[in-house]
Amino acid sequence: MNRPLILVTNDDGITAPGIRKLISIMNEIGDVIVVAPNSPQSGKGHAITINSTLSYEELTLDGPQKDFACSGTPVDCVKMALDKILPRRPDLVVSGINHGANSSINVIYSGTMSAAVEAGVEGLQSIGFSLSDLKWDADFDQAEDYIREIVLKTLENPMPKGVVLNVNIPNLKKEEIKGVKVCKQADAKWEESFDERVNPHGRKYYWLTGYFNNMDESEDADETALANGYISIVPVKFDLTAYEYMAELDSIYK
Amino acid sequence: MNRPLILVTNDDGITAPGIRKLISIMNEIGDVIVVAPNSPQSGKGHAITINSTLSYEELTLDGPQKDFACSGTPVDCVKMALDKILPRRPDLVVSGINHGANSSINVIYSGTMSAAVEAGVEGLQSIGFSLSDLKWDADFDQAEDYIREIVLKTLENPMPKGVVLNVNIPNLKKEEIKGVKVCKQADAKWEESFDERVNPHGRKYYWLTGYFNNMDESEDADETALANGYISIVPVKFDLTAYEYMAELDSIYK
């Protein structure tokens, strides 16, 4: 195959160390165009910008790729790239490397994964990568070989329409990572606990905080794989229909 | 059963005619607490507010319910309601009535449906309602009897964990609506077409626009049901795992 065209995006913003690492790996594999948010967009889920306008500008940063910073959400970036910036449909879209895990239920809150899903909606091969380390100066080197392998395998074995990959990397040294494991999304959720404060004018305000509650200890859940030292790969789809409940629901309305 | 406690939210904002209509129907069925955005939040998907703070205030509007306007996204509203506002876990969460359809792929962009999904993540019975009419002064009366029926049936026949309902109402007169139909999410997408403009300082900016492309004419797709004059009910889940592709993916990494 010719050198693939690869679109790179993320949700932490175009200058985040995680995306710069992903770009450097993709530069070895194909021709890279980056269209990523010009500001942090974590937790934006599948938000799009419809009541406001968007803009983008080309930046000169590092390496041979082209870099475009976009004012919108991660999903806006993918739409903008496809409609306005890329010279042709890309062979692959990669999103990340996110600073922080997007395993289990986090897939629905994550801007990184929503960008990957949006590319899937557009019928493109697409992968989101996340590292279980929230730190800005996290070490992204340990997973480099695995990311390269997953990208090359995906280019060689295209996924069916309607599926993208959610790849999570444990926060371990390279020699401690046991390999990759194909998993399901663990049944887990955030237990909310808003942090209540009072502003200088006497009005209450809140920070959204909480703790992660993993309710799924099954062997094939992504949280289990990560806890056991594996990189988890979950095939993710965006047809949300609960087919297994349709017949019963139908009987209620007959 | 005792009078159920019902949480009502939406994405068009607490003063939108769609939510006021939904509140008036719910007041007949149970004790209602409204926690809805204080500003329009359409297209916010599953966004949450993590890099900024949140606040809410009680308003005095119409009817016997309690109304709270929250500064965040629809998903923030659900989290805030459960952690800070409701006296106990609600028996049902309803979101909408959205001004505009949330059928097919729109489920992932929709703040209305993301609020309903968030309630599902919290283990609650939950339904999102949308009307295929974007107008602010849309006529929400025609579906009143159907909404009441769907809510009562849901209270009588609780859904299994991990499932919520996406209900879409065609823009028809009451006598033209043929009934309700349990459906799957149609395979459809938006074809982007950014509207390019130039600001007074000579810089280009864009409005996200596009047209809806329904690629699914199957009898059981929600778009088909709506086009044929039915109210569509899609059972929606938030375990996004593409189970049907796991074995093949696994073989690629063996």
Short mmCIF file of C-alpha atoms in Angstrom, two decimals:
data_model
loop_
_atom_site.label_atom_id
_atom_site.label_comp_id
_atom_site.label_asym_id
_atom_site.label_seq_id
_atom_site.Cartn_x
_atom_site.Cartn_y
_atom_site.Cartn_z
CA MET A 1 0.00 0.00 0.00
CA ASN A 2 1.08 3.59 -0.55
CA ARG A 3 2.08 5.66 2.43
CA PRO A 4 -1.17 6.09 4.35
CA LEU A 5 -2.64 9.50 5.16
CA ILE A 6 -3.19 9.71 8.91
CA LEU A 7 -5.27 12.32 10.75
CA VAL A 8 -4.20 12.84 14.36
CA THR A 9 -6.36 14.55 16.97
CA ASN A 10 -6.94 14.53 20.74
CA ASP A 11 -8.80 16.32 23.53
CA ASP A 12 -5.95 17.63 25.68
CA GLY A 13 -5.02 20.21 23.03
CA ILE A 14 -2.49 20.31 20.20
CA THR A 15 0.51 21.07 22.44
CA ALA A 16 -0.08 18.21 24.91
CA PRO A 17 2.88 15.81 25.23
CA GLY A 18 0.56 12.85 24.54
CA ILE A 19 -0.42 14.00 21.04
CA ARG A 20 3.14 15.08 20.20
CA LYS A 21 4.27 11.52 21.03
CA LEU A 22 1.49 9.98 18.92
CA ILE A 23 2.44 12.27 16.02
CA SER A 24 6.09 11.20 16.20
CA ILE A 25 5.07 7.53 16.00
CA MET A 26 2.64 8.18 13.11
CA ASN A 27 5.33 10.10 11.16
CA GLU A 28 7.19 6.76 10.80
CA ILE A 29 4.11 5.09 9.34
CA GLY A 30 2.48 7.62 7.04
CA ASP A 31 1.85 11.21 6.01
CA VAL A 32 0.44 12.98 9.02
CA ILE A 33 -1.97 15.90 9.33
CA VAL A 34 -2.86 17.06 12.82
CA VAL A 35 -6.14 18.86 13.49
CA ALA A 36 -6.50 19.20 17.23
CA PRO A 37 -8.12 21.59 19.71
CA ASN A 38 -6.32 24.84 20.49
CA SER A 39 -7.29 24.44 24.17
CA PRO A 40 -7.98 21.58 26.60
CA GLN A 41 -11.26 19.80 25.78
CA SER A 42 -11.29 16.94 28.28
CA GLY A 43 -14.71 15.58 29.23
CA LYS A 44 -16.37 17.16 26.20
CA GLY A 45 -17.84 13.84 25.09
CA HIS A 46 -19.48 14.03 21.68
CA ALA A 47 -20.18 17.77 21.93
CA ILE A 48 -20.32 19.79 18.71
CA THR A 49 -20.36 23.56 18.26
CA ILE A 50 -23.70 24.66 16.80
CA ASN A 51 -24.54 27.94 18.56
CA SER A 52 -21.14 29.50 17.98
CA THR A 53 -18.53 29.69 15.22
CA LEU A 54 -15.28 27.82 14.62
CA SER A 55 -11.89 28.75 13.24
CA TYR A 56 -8.52 27.10 12.72
CA GLU A 57 -4.97 28.13 11.99
CA GLU A 58 -1.86 26.34 10.80
CA LEU A 59 0.97 26.21 13.31
CA THR A 60 4.66 25.44 12.86
CA LEU A 61 5.71 23.04 15.58
CA ASP A 62 7.99 19.98 15.34
CA GLY A 63 8.49 17.28 12.69
CA PRO A 64 7.38 16.80 9.08
CA GLN A 65 3.61 16.73 9.74
CA LYS A 66 1.21 19.62 9.20
CA ASP A 67 -0.37 21.01 12.38
CA PHE A 68 -3.71 22.80 12.54
CA ALA A 69 -5.16 24.15 15.80
CA CYS A 70 -8.97 24.34 15.84
CA SER A 71 -11.14 26.38 18.18
CA GLY A 72 -13.74 23.66 18.73
CA THR A 73 -14.30 20.34 20.44
CA PRO A 74 -12.54 17.11 19.42
CA VAL A 75 -15.56 16.11 17.31
CA ASP A 76 -15.52 19.56 15.64
CA CYS A 77 -11.85 18.95 14.80
CA VAL A 78 -12.65 15.72 12.97
CA LYS A 79 -15.51 17.35 11.04
CA MET A 80 -13.38 20.39 10.18
CA ALA A 81 -10.47 18.21 9.08
CA LEU A 82 -12.62 16.13 6.75
CA ASP A 83 -14.58 19.01 5.23
CA LYS A 84 -11.99 21.80 5.10
CA ILE A 85 -8.39 20.72 5.73
CA LEU A 86 -7.47 17.23 4.49
CA PRO A 87 -6.65 16.85 0.77
CA ARG A 88 -8.49 13.49 0.69
CA ARG A 89 -10.21 11.03 3.02
CA PRO A 90 -7.59 9.70 5.44
CA ASP A 91 -6.67 6.01 5.67
CA LEU A 92 -6.67 6.21 9.45
CA VAL A 93 -7.67 8.54 12.27
CA VAL A 94 -5.87 8.27 15.61
CA SER A 95 -6.83 10.21 18.73
CA GLY A 96 -4.70 10.72 21.84
CA ILE A 97 -2.51 9.74 23.50
CA ASN A 98 -4.89 10.90 26.20
CA HIS A 99 -3.48 11.97 29.56
CA GLY A 100 -5.67 9.66 31.68
CA ALA A 101 -7.53 6.38 31.12
CA ASN A 102 -10.63 6.15 28.95
CA SER A 103 -11.48 2.59 29.89
CA SER A 104 -14.96 1.33 30.83
CA ILE A 105 -17.70 4.01 31.05
CA ASN A 106 -15.18 6.82 30.48
CA VAL A 107 -15.58 6.13 26.76
CA ILE A 108 -18.80 8.18 26.77
CA TYR A 109 -17.37 11.23 28.58
CA SER A 110 -14.08 11.27 26.69
CA GLY A 111 -13.37 13.83 23.98
CA THR A 112 -10.51 11.63 22.80
CA MET A 113 -12.78 8.64 22.23
CA SER A 114 -15.62 10.78 20.86
CA ALA A 115 -13.25 12.07 18.16
CA ALA A 116 -12.37 8.47 17.32
CA VAL A 117 -16.07 7.54 17.25
CA GLU A 118 -16.88 10.51 14.99
CA ALA A 119 -14.28 9.24 12.52
CA GLY A 120 -16.01 5.86 12.69
CA VAL A 121 -19.36 7.50 11.92
CA GLU A 122 -17.63 8.93 8.85
CA GLY A 123 -16.77 5.38 7.81
CA LEU A 124 -13.05 5.69 8.61
CA GLN A 125 -10.63 3.35 10.39
CA SER A 126 -10.12 4.91 13.77
CA ILE A 127 -8.33 4.30 17.09
CA GLY A 128 -8.25 6.18 20.39
CA PHE A 129 -5.20 5.79 22.65
CA SER A 130 -5.13 6.68 26.34
CA LEU A 131 -2.54 6.27 29.11
CA SER A 132 -3.61 5.63 32.72
CA ASP A 133 -1.63 8.63 33.95
CA LEU A 134 -3.23 12.07 34.29
CA LYS A 135 0.07 13.92 34.66
CA TRP A 136 1.03 16.43 31.96
CA ASP A 137 4.62 15.09 32.00
CA ALA A 138 3.52 11.45 31.96
CA ASP A 139 5.92 8.99 30.34
CA PHE A 140 4.47 8.03 26.95
CA ASP A 141 7.57 6.12 25.77
CA GLN A 142 6.73 2.74 27.28
CA ALA A 143 3.85 2.03 24.91
CA GLU A 144 5.47 3.24 21.68
CA ASP A 145 6.10 -0.24 20.26
CA TYR A 146 2.58 -1.37 21.12
CA ILE A 147 0.98 1.69 19.53
CA ARG A 148 2.98 1.11 16.34
CA GLU A 149 1.92 -2.56 16.30
CA ILE A 150 -1.78 -1.76 16.85
CA VAL A 151 -1.76 0.87 14.08
CA LEU A 152 0.00 -1.42 11.59
CA LYS A 153 -2.31 -4.34 12.40
CA THR A 154 -5.34 -2.08 11.91
CA LEU A 155 -4.08 -0.88 8.52
CA GLU A 156 -3.51 -4.52 7.51
CA ASN A 157 -6.80 -5.80 8.96
CA PRO A 158 -9.42 -3.09 8.47
CA MET A 159 -12.28 -3.11 10.94
CA PRO A 160 -15.85 -3.57 9.74
CA LYS A 161 -18.01 -0.47 9.28
CA GLY A 162 -19.31 0.85 12.56
CA VAL A 163 -16.40 -0.24 14.79
CA VAL A 164 -13.49 1.76 16.23
CA LEU A 165 -10.87 0.80 18.83
CA ASN A 166 -10.52 2.07 22.39
CA VAL A 167 -6.93 1.34 23.49
CA ASN A 168 -5.87 1.94 27.09
CA ILE A 169 -2.31 1.63 28.34
CA PRO A 170 -1.50 0.88 31.98
CA ASN A 171 0.85 3.23 33.81
CA LEU A 172 3.74 0.78 33.92
CA LYS A 173 7.32 0.56 32.74
CA LYS A 174 7.80 -1.01 29.31
CA GLU A 175 9.20 -4.24 30.77
CA GLU A 176 6.24 -4.52 33.14
CA ILE A 177 3.59 -4.41 30.36
CA LYS A 178 2.45 -8.00 29.71
CA GLY A 179 1.03 -7.48 26.21
CA VAL A 180 -2.30 -6.51 24.65
CA LYS A 181 -5.72 -7.99 25.42
CA VAL A 182 -8.98 -7.68 23.49
CA CYS A 183 -11.63 -6.77 26.07
CA LYS A 184 -15.18 -5.66 26.69
CA GLN A 185 -16.08 -2.34 28.33
CA ALA A 186 -16.11 -2.94 32.10
CA ASP A 187 -19.32 -2.22 34.00
CA ALA A 188 -18.15 0.75 36.08
CA LYS A 189 -19.27 4.26 36.96
CA TRP A 190 -18.27 7.43 38.73
CA GLU A 191 -19.77 8.03 42.15
CA GLU A 192 -20.38 11.77 42.22
CA SER A 193 -19.41 13.95 45.11
CA PHE A 194 -19.66 17.65 44.36
CA ASP A 195 -17.16 19.79 46.26
CA GLU A 196 -19.18 22.71 47.64
CA ARG A 197 -17.54 26.13 48.09
CA VAL A 198 -18.68 29.70 48.68
CA ASN A 199 -17.61 32.53 46.39
CA PRO A 200 -16.56 36.00 47.64
CA HIS A 201 -20.14 37.20 47.11
CA GLY A 202 -21.58 34.54 49.40
CA ARG A 203 -22.96 32.30 46.69
CA LYS A 204 -22.41 28.53 46.68
CA TYR A 205 -20.61 26.91 43.77
CA TYR A 206 -19.42 23.40 43.04
CA TRP A 207 -16.57 21.41 41.54
CA LEU A 208 -17.55 18.09 39.99
CA THR A 209 -15.50 15.37 41.70
CA GLY A 210 -16.04 11.73 42.45
CA TYR A 211 -14.44 8.35 42.71
CA PHE A 212 -14.35 5.55 40.20
CA ASN A 213 -16.39 2.48 41.10
CA ASN A 214 -15.50 -0.65 39.12
CA MET A 215 -18.32 -3.17 39.54
CA ASP A 216 -16.93 -5.65 37.00
CA GLU A 217 -14.27 -8.18 37.93
CA SER A 218 -14.80 -10.39 34.89
CA GLU A 219 -11.65 -11.66 33.20
CA ASP A 220 -12.42 -10.03 29.84
CA ALA A 221 -13.24 -6.53 31.16
CA ASP A 222 -10.86 -3.72 30.22
CA GLU A 223 -10.39 -2.66 33.85
CA THR A 224 -9.30 -6.19 34.74
CA ALA A 225 -6.79 -6.30 31.87
CA LEU A 226 -5.31 -2.93 32.89
CA ALA A 227 -5.09 -3.98 36.56
CA ASN A 228 -3.27 -7.13 35.45
CA GLY A 229 -0.69 -5.18 33.45
CA TYR A 230 -2.12 -5.53 29.94
CA ILE A 231 -2.93 -2.92 27.31
CA SER A 232 -6.71 -3.20 26.77
CA ILE A 233 -8.29 -3.01 23.32
CA VAL A 234 -12.08 -2.66 23.25
CA PRO A 235 -13.90 -2.66 19.90
CA VAL A 236 -16.43 0.17 20.24
CA LYS A 237 -19.59 0.71 18.22
CA PHE A 238 -21.98 3.64 17.91
CA ASP A 239 -25.16 1.76 17.10
CA LEU A 240 -26.46 2.03 20.65
CA THR A 241 -29.56 -0.13 20.06
CA ALA A 242 -30.10 -2.65 22.86
CA TYR A 243 -31.15 -5.35 20.37
CA GLU A 244 -31.38 -7.96 23.15
CA TYR A 245 -34.24 -6.01 24.75
CA MET A 246 -36.24 -5.20 21.61
CA ALA A 247 -38.54 -8.23 21.66
CA GLU A 248 -39.51 -7.73 25.30
CA LEU A 249 -40.06 -4.01 24.78
CA ASP A 250 -42.14 -4.77 21.72
CA SER A 251 -44.39 -7.07 23.77
CA ILE A 252 -45.10 -4.20 26.21
CA TYR A 253 -46.44 -2.03 23.37
CA LYS A 254 -48.42 -4.73 21.52
CA MET B 1 -47.05 2.09 44.15
CA ASN B 2 -46.63 5.40 45.95
CA ARG B 3 -46.53 8.55 43.89
CA PRO B 4 -43.25 8.26 41.98
CA LEU B 5 -40.50 10.88 42.26
CA ILE B 6 -39.67 12.09 38.74
CA LEU B 7 -36.60 14.12 37.74
CA VAL B 8 -37.13 16.19 34.58
CA THR B 9 -34.28 17.67 32.54
CA ASN B 10 -33.50 18.69 28.96
CA ASP B 11 -30.89 20.40 26.80
CA ASP B 12 -32.84 23.36 25.41
CA GLY B 13 -32.87 25.06 28.81
CA ILE B 14 -35.34 25.20 31.70
CA THR B 15 -37.64 27.78 30.05
CA ALA B 16 -38.06 25.91 26.74
CA PRO B 17 -41.69 25.11 25.84
CA GLY B 18 -40.76 21.44 25.34
CA ILE B 19 -39.67 20.89 28.94
CA ARG B 20 -42.56 22.92 30.35
CA LYS B 21 -44.94 20.60 28.47
CA LEU B 22 -43.15 17.49 29.74
CA ILE B 23 -43.32 18.86 33.31
CA SER B 24 -47.07 19.43 33.04
CA ILE B 25 -47.61 15.81 31.94
CA MET B 26 -45.33 14.47 34.70
CA ASN B 27 -47.17 16.51 37.36
CA GLU B 28 -50.20 14.26 36.73
CA ILE B 29 -48.14 11.13 37.33
CA GLY B 30 -45.81 11.91 40.21
CA ASP B 31 -43.90 14.38 42.34
CA VAL B 32 -41.70 16.35 39.99
CA ILE B 33 -38.32 18.01 40.51
CA VAL B 34 -36.81 19.82 37.54
CA VAL B 35 -33.04 20.30 37.26
CA ALA B 36 -32.31 21.69 33.83
CA PRO B 37 -29.71 23.93 32.17
CA ASN B 38 -30.03 27.70 32.65
CA SER B 39 -29.05 28.19 28.98
CA PRO B 40 -29.37 26.26 25.70
CA GLN B 41 -27.11 23.18 25.65
CA SER B 42 -28.03 21.53 22.35
CA GLY B 43 -25.38 19.34 20.78
CA LYS B 44 -23.43 19.05 24.02
CA GLY B 45 -23.46 15.24 23.85
CA HIS B 46 -22.13 13.64 27.02
CA ALA B 47 -20.00 16.66 27.98
CA ILE B 48 -19.31 17.27 31.66
CA THR B 49 -17.81 20.34 33.33
CA ILE B 50 -14.44 19.48 34.85
CA ASN B 51 -12.25 22.55 34.23
CA SER B 52 -14.81 25.04 35.52
CA THR B 53 -17.31 25.30 38.36
CA LEU B 54 -21.07 24.78 38.53
CA SER B 55 -23.91 26.45 40.37
CA TYR B 56 -27.67 26.19 40.56
CA GLU B 57 -30.58 28.21 41.85
CA GLU B 58 -34.22 27.50 42.61
CA LEU B 59 -36.71 29.34 40.41
CA THR B 60 -40.41 29.98 40.81
CA LEU B 61 -42.12 29.22 37.52
CA ASP B 62 -45.42 27.41 36.90
CA GLY B 63 -47.14 24.43 38.53
CA PRO B 64 -46.57 22.37 41.69
CA GLN B 65 -43.10 21.06 40.79
CA LYS B 66 -39.78 22.40 42.08
CA ASP B 67 -37.57 24.03 39.43
CA PHE B 68 -33.79 24.32 39.63
CA ALA B 69 -31.71 26.00 36.92
CA CYS B 70 -28.14 24.67 36.68
CA SER B 71 -25.18 26.36 34.99
CA GLY B 72 -23.81 23.18 33.39
CA THR B 73 -24.49 20.68 30.64
CA PRO B 74 -27.46 18.26 30.66
CA VAL B 75 -25.22 15.51 32.09
CA ASP B 76 -24.01 17.93 34.81
CA CYS B 77 -27.69 18.58 35.65
CA VAL B 78 -28.35 14.89 36.25
CA LYS B 79 -25.22 14.52 38.40
CA MET B 80 -26.03 17.68 40.37
CA ALA B 81 -29.64 16.59 40.89
CA LEU B 82 -28.65 13.18 42.24
CA ASP B 83 -25.83 14.38 44.48
CA LYS B 84 -27.13 17.74 45.72
CA ILE B 85 -30.79 18.45 45.01
CA LEU B 86 -33.08 15.39 45.10
CA PRO B 87 -34.26 14.16 48.54
CA ARG B 88 -33.89 10.52 47.37
CA ARG B 89 -33.15 8.50 44.25
CA PRO B 90 -35.89 9.22 41.71
CA ASP B 91 -38.15 6.49 40.34
CA LEU B 92 -37.81 7.89 36.84
CA VAL B 93 -35.79 10.44 34.88
CA VAL B 94 -37.30 12.04 31.78
CA SER B 95 -35.46 14.36 29.43
CA GLY B 96 -36.97 16.68 26.81
CA ILE B 97 -39.25 17.24 25.08
CA ASN B 98 -36.43 18.19 22.74
CA HIS B 99 -37.05 20.77 20.04
CA GLY B 100 -35.82 18.63 17.12
CA ALA B 101 -35.44 14.90 16.44
CA ASN B 102 -32.84 12.77 18.19
CA SER B 103 -33.38 9.69 16.07
CA SER B 104 -30.61 7.55 14.51
CA ILE B 105 -27.03 8.84 15.01
CA ASN B 106 -28.30 12.05 16.66
CA VAL B 107 -28.46 10.08 19.90
CA ILE B 108 -24.70 10.57 20.34
CA TYR B 109 -24.70 14.36 19.75
CA SER B 110 -27.82 15.05 21.76
CA GLY B 111 -27.65 16.62 25.21
CA THR B 112 -31.23 15.48 25.80
CA MET B 113 -30.36 11.83 25.19
CA SER B 114 -27.00 12.09 27.00
CA ALA B 115 -28.85 13.24 30.12
CA ALA B 116 -31.14 10.21 29.78
CA VAL B 117 -28.12 7.94 29.27
CA GLU B 118 -26.37 9.42 32.33
CA ALA B 119 -29.44 8.53 34.42
CA GLY B 120 -29.15 5.01 33.00
CA VAL B 121 -25.49 4.85 34.04
CA GLU B 122 -26.72 5.75 37.53
CA GLY B 123 -28.98 2.68 37.39
CA LEU B 124 -32.22 4.67 37.01
CA GLN B 125 -35.23 4.20 34.73
CA SER B 126 -34.85 6.86 32.09
CA ILE B 127 -36.51 8.14 28.90
CA GLY B 128 -35.59 10.89 26.42
CA PHE B 129 -38.40 12.50 24.39
CA SER B 130 -37.86 14.52 21.20
CA LEU B 131 -40.19 16.10 18.64
CA SER B 132 -39.22 16.34 14.96
CA ASP B 133 -39.76 20.09 14.94
CA LEU B 134 -36.93 22.53 15.67
CA LYS B 135 -39.19 25.53 16.16
CA TRP B 136 -39.29 27.17 19.59
CA ASP B 137 -43.09 27.44 19.35
CA ALA B 138 -43.53 23.87 18.11
CA ASP B 139 -46.82 22.15 18.99
CA PHE B 140 -46.09 19.65 21.76
CA ASP B 141 -49.75 18.83 22.46
CA GLN B 142 -50.22 16.10 19.89
CA ALA B 143 -48.02 13.57 21.67
CA GLU B 144 -49.25 14.17 25.20
CA ASP B 145 -51.30 10.96 25.44
CA TYR B 146 -48.44 8.89 24.01
CA ILE B 147 -45.89 10.37 26.42
CA ARG B 148 -48.18 9.60 29.35
CA GLU B 149 -48.64 6.03 28.09
CA ILE B 150 -44.91 5.44 27.60
CA VAL B 151 -44.07 6.79 31.06
CA LEU B 152 -46.78 4.68 32.76
CA LYS B 153 -45.74 1.55 30.87
CA THR B 154 -42.12 2.14 31.87
CA LEU B 155 -43.04 2.54 35.55
CA GLU B 156 -45.08 -0.69 35.33
CA ASN B 157 -42.46 -2.61 33.31
CA PRO B 158 -39.02 -1.49 34.50
CA MET B 159 -36.23 -1.79 31.96
CA PRO B 160 -33.21 -3.98 32.69
CA LYS B 161 -30.04 -2.32 33.98
CA GLY B 162 -28.10 -0.61 31.23
CA VAL B 163 -31.04 0.32 28.99
CA VAL B 164 -32.84 3.67 28.51
CA LEU B 165 -35.43 4.72 25.93
CA ASN B 166 -35.01 7.14 23.02
CA VAL B 167 -38.51 8.27 22.00
CA ASN B 168 -38.98 10.40 18.88
CA ILE B 169 -42.29 11.95 17.85
CA PRO B 170 -43.08 12.83 14.24
CA ASN B 171 -44.18 16.37 13.46
CA LEU B 172 -47.81 15.44 12.75
CA LYS B 173 -51.22 16.26 14.06
CA LYS B 174 -52.55 13.96 16.80
CA GLU B 175 -54.99 12.21 14.45
CA GLU B 176 -52.19 11.60 11.92
CA ILE B 177 -49.92 9.74 14.38
CA LYS B 178 -50.34 6.01 13.71
CA GLY B 179 -49.07 4.73 17.08
CA VAL B 180 -45.75 3.73 18.64
CA LYS B 181 -43.15 1.38 17.18
CA VAL B 182 -40.15 -0.27 18.87
CA CYS B 183 -37.19 0.34 16.54
CA LYS B 184 -33.45 0.10 16.08
CA GLN B 185 -31.20 3.12 15.57
CA ALA B 186 -31.16 3.85 11.83
CA ASP B 187 -27.79 3.84 10.05
CA ALA B 188 -27.55 7.53 9.17
CA LYS B 189 -25.09 10.40 9.42
CA TRP B 190 -24.64 14.11 8.88
CA GLU B 191 -22.78 15.17 5.76
CA GLU B 192 -20.76 18.15 6.90
CA SER B 193 -20.60 21.35 4.96
CA PHE B 194 -18.97 24.21 6.86
CA ASP B 195 -20.29 27.64 5.96
CA GLU B 196 -17.17 29.83 5.51
CA ARG B 197 -17.31 33.55 6.33
CA VAL B 198 -14.83 36.35 6.87
CA ASN B 199 -14.87 38.43 10.05
CA PRO B 200 -14.38 42.24 10.12
CA HIS B 201 -10.66 41.68 10.76
CA GLY B 202 -10.21 39.60 7.62
CA ARG B 203 -10.02 36.24 9.33
CA LYS B 204 -12.01 33.22 8.13
CA TYR B 205 -14.50 31.57 10.45
CA TYR B 206 -17.02 28.77 10.05
CA TRP B 207 -20.52 27.70 10.99
CA LEU B 208 -21.04 23.95 11.27
CA THR B 209 -23.85 22.99 8.91
CA GLY B 210 -24.73 19.89 6.94
CA TYR B 211 -27.51 17.72 5.72
CA PHE B 212 -28.87 14.52 7.14
CA ASN B 213 -28.15 11.38 5.15
CA ASN B 214 -30.33 8.38 6.04
CA MET B 215 -28.71 5.25 4.62
CA ASP B 216 -31.13 2.83 6.27
CA GLU B 217 -34.50 2.00 4.74
CA SER B 218 -35.11 -1.11 6.82
CA GLU B 219 -38.60 -1.52 8.21
CA ASP B 220 -37.48 -1.54 11.86
CA ALA B 221 -35.26 1.58 11.72
CA ASP B 222 -36.41 4.61 13.71
CA GLU B 223 -36.16 6.92 10.66
CA THR B 224 -38.50 4.61 8.74
CA ALA B 225 -41.04 4.56 11.57
CA LEU B 226 -41.01 8.37 11.83
CA ALA B 227 -41.36 8.75 8.07
CA ASN B 228 -44.35 6.40 8.20
CA GLY B 229 -46.09 8.43 10.91
CA TYR B 230 -45.15 6.40 14.00
CA ILE B 231 -43.58 7.45 17.27
CA SER B 232 -40.26 5.55 17.42
CA ILE B 233 -38.98 3.95 20.63
CA VAL B 234 -35.35 2.76 20.53
CA PRO B 235 -33.93 0.92 23.56
CA VAL B 236 -30.47 2.47 23.99
CA LYS B 237 -27.51 1.03 25.86
CA PHE B 238 -24.19 2.49 26.94
CA ASP B 239 -22.07 -0.63 26.87
CA LEU B 240 -20.50 0.28 23.53
CA THR B 241 -18.58 -2.99 23.16
CA ALA B 242 -18.86 -4.45 19.65
CA TYR B 243 -19.15 -8.02 21.00
CA GLU B 244 -19.77 -9.41 17.52
CA TYR B 245 -16.25 -8.33 16.46
CA MET B 246 -14.33 -9.46 19.54
CA ALA B 247 -13.40 -12.95 18.34
CA GLU B 248 -12.06 -11.70 15.00
CA LEU B 249 -10.14 -8.89 16.68
CA ASP B 250 -8.74 -11.36 19.17
CA SER B 251 -7.44 -13.54 16.33
CA ILE B 252 -5.49 -10.55 14.94
CA TYR B 253 -3.61 -10.17 18.22
CA LYS B 254 -3.02 -13.87 18.96
#
